[in-house]
Amino acid sequence: MPVECVFTVGVGRGASFVYETTQQDHIGTSLYWGGISAYESETFPTFIDLARNARGFLDIGACTGLYTLVASSVNPKLTTYAFEPVPQLYERLRRQVALNGLESRCRTIGKAVSDREGWETLFVPKSVYPDTSHLANVGPHDSRAVSRLEVEVTTVPRALPAEQAVDLIKIDVEGAEGSVIAGMRDLLARERPTLIVEFLPWGSGDWAQAVLDELGYRYFHLTDQGPVEVESATPHSLSPHRNYLCAPSGDTNVPLLPERLSRASR
């Protein structure tokens, strides 16, 4: 049942954040009735473990800011950069950050992320919370269900201060993960962050994995039973929306994974 209110969400060890939801916000509805475990339950246990020890977090495709809020609530020393190009979602993101008093350590950026700077066409579903918006060069397109919006694009290195440490990155960009990852290849090589990426059957996942393979990353499918190591992050056609943890081989972040870590081949 949809709700419209401001409420508190607990994330364990005494940490919590407040979230403002409307009747059209399906993320807020899930959180209100089921808590943090009701939304992407396969991802948050691992994400929270990693966020607790991170110095810098990039939330690329932040939507209304849930991952930014969770990470900031479990780690009061964390610096976050949250990117969201859809105007109505960006305003909700800024509102959530302000409600939690996080403006001093959470920078919100109303741009799409790519491998270059400039402007691109974004396909935006005709809904109050168009969280499946995608750039015109990736993803399926139904002209009857979306509108076109010209949005500014930037690269991760361009948006960050040169001295900013980055340990954790979440990417949910509806098929544009290839250009996002290619655009920050040097940062990945230098900082060796852990990534959580939604790979879709369409889009540029192969491009993204080619860059990560070259940099020596390992892949873990995030499941309700825990992270399972796989040979690649290619989504299954019967379950297209899947989050994968991408960890560089030998990186000190790997031991931070939950003890339930298991290994499998695909």
Coordinates of N, CA, C and O in Angstrom, one line a residue, residues 50 53-54 166-168 191-195 245 247-248 250-257:
L50 N 31.0 -3.1 3.0 CA 32.0 -2.3 2.3 C 32.0 -0.8 2.6 O 33.0 -0.2 2.8
N53 N 33.8 0.8 5.7 CA 35.3 1.0 5.7 C 35.8 1.9 4.6 O 37.0 2.0 4.4
A54 N 34.8 2.4 3.8 CA 35.2 3.2 2.6 C 35.5 4.7 3.0 O 35.0 5.2 4.0
V166 N 38.8 7.0 -3.6 CA 37.5 6.3 -4.0 C 37.7 4.8 -3.7 O 38.6 4.1 -4.3
D167 N 36.9 4.3 -2.8 CA 37.0 2.9 -2.4 C 35.8 2.0 -2.9 O 35.9 0.8 -3.0
L168 N 34.7 2.7 -3.1 CA 33.4 2.0 -3.4 C 32.6 2.7 -4.4 O 32.5 4.0 -4.3
E191 N 43.1 3.7 -8.0 CA 42.4 3.5 -6.7 C 42.0 2.1 -6.3 O 41.9 1.8 -5.1
R192 N 41.8 1.3 -7.3 CA 41.4 -0.1 -7.1 C 40.2 -0.2 -6.3 O 40.1 -1.0 -5.3
P193 N 39.1 0.5 -6.6 CA 37.9 0.4 -5.8 C 37.1 -0.9 -6.0 O 37.3 -1.5 -7.0
T194 N 36.2 -1.2 -5.1 CA 35.2 -2.2 -5.3 C 34.0 -1.6 -6.0 O 33.6 -0.5 -5.6
L195 N 33.4 -2.3 -6.9 CA 32.2 -1.8 -7.6 C 31.0 -2.8 -7.4 O 31.2 -4.0 -7.3
L245 N 29.1 -7.8 -7.7 CA 30.2 -7.1 -7.1 C 31.4 -7.4 -7.9 O 31.7 -8.5 -8.3
A247 N 35.5 -7.0 -7.8 CA 36.5 -6.7 -6.9 C 37.9 -7.0 -7.6 O 38.0 -8.1 -8.2
P248 N 38.8 -6.1 -7.4 CA 40.2 -6.3 -8.0 C 40.9 -7.5 -7.3 O 40.8 -7.6 -6.1
G250 N 43.3 -9.6 -5.3 CA 44.4 -9.2 -4.4 C 44.1 -7.9 -3.6 O 44.9 -7.5 -2.8
D251 N 43.0 -7.3 -3.8 CA 42.7 -6.0 -3.2 C 42.3 -6.2 -1.7 O 41.7 -7.2 -1.4
T252 N 42.6 -5.3 -0.9 CA 42.3 -5.4 0.5 C 40.8 -5.4 0.8 O 40.4 -5.7 1.9
N253 N 40.0 -4.9 -0.1 CA 38.6 -4.9 0.1 C 38.0 -6.3 0.1 O 36.9 -6.6 0.7
V254 N 38.6 -7.3 -0.6 CA 38.0 -8.6 -0.7 C 37.8 -9.3 0.6 O 36.7 -9.9 0.8
P255 N 38.7 -9.2 1.6 CA 38.4 -9.8 2.9 C 37.2 -9.2 3.6 O 36.7 -9.7 4.6
L256 N 36.7 -8.0 3.2 CA 35.6 -7.4 3.8 C 34.3 -8.0 3.4 O 33.2 -7.8 4.0
L257 N 34.3 -8.9 2.4 CA 33.1 -9.6 2.0 C 32.6 -10.5 3.1 O 33.3 -11.0 3.9

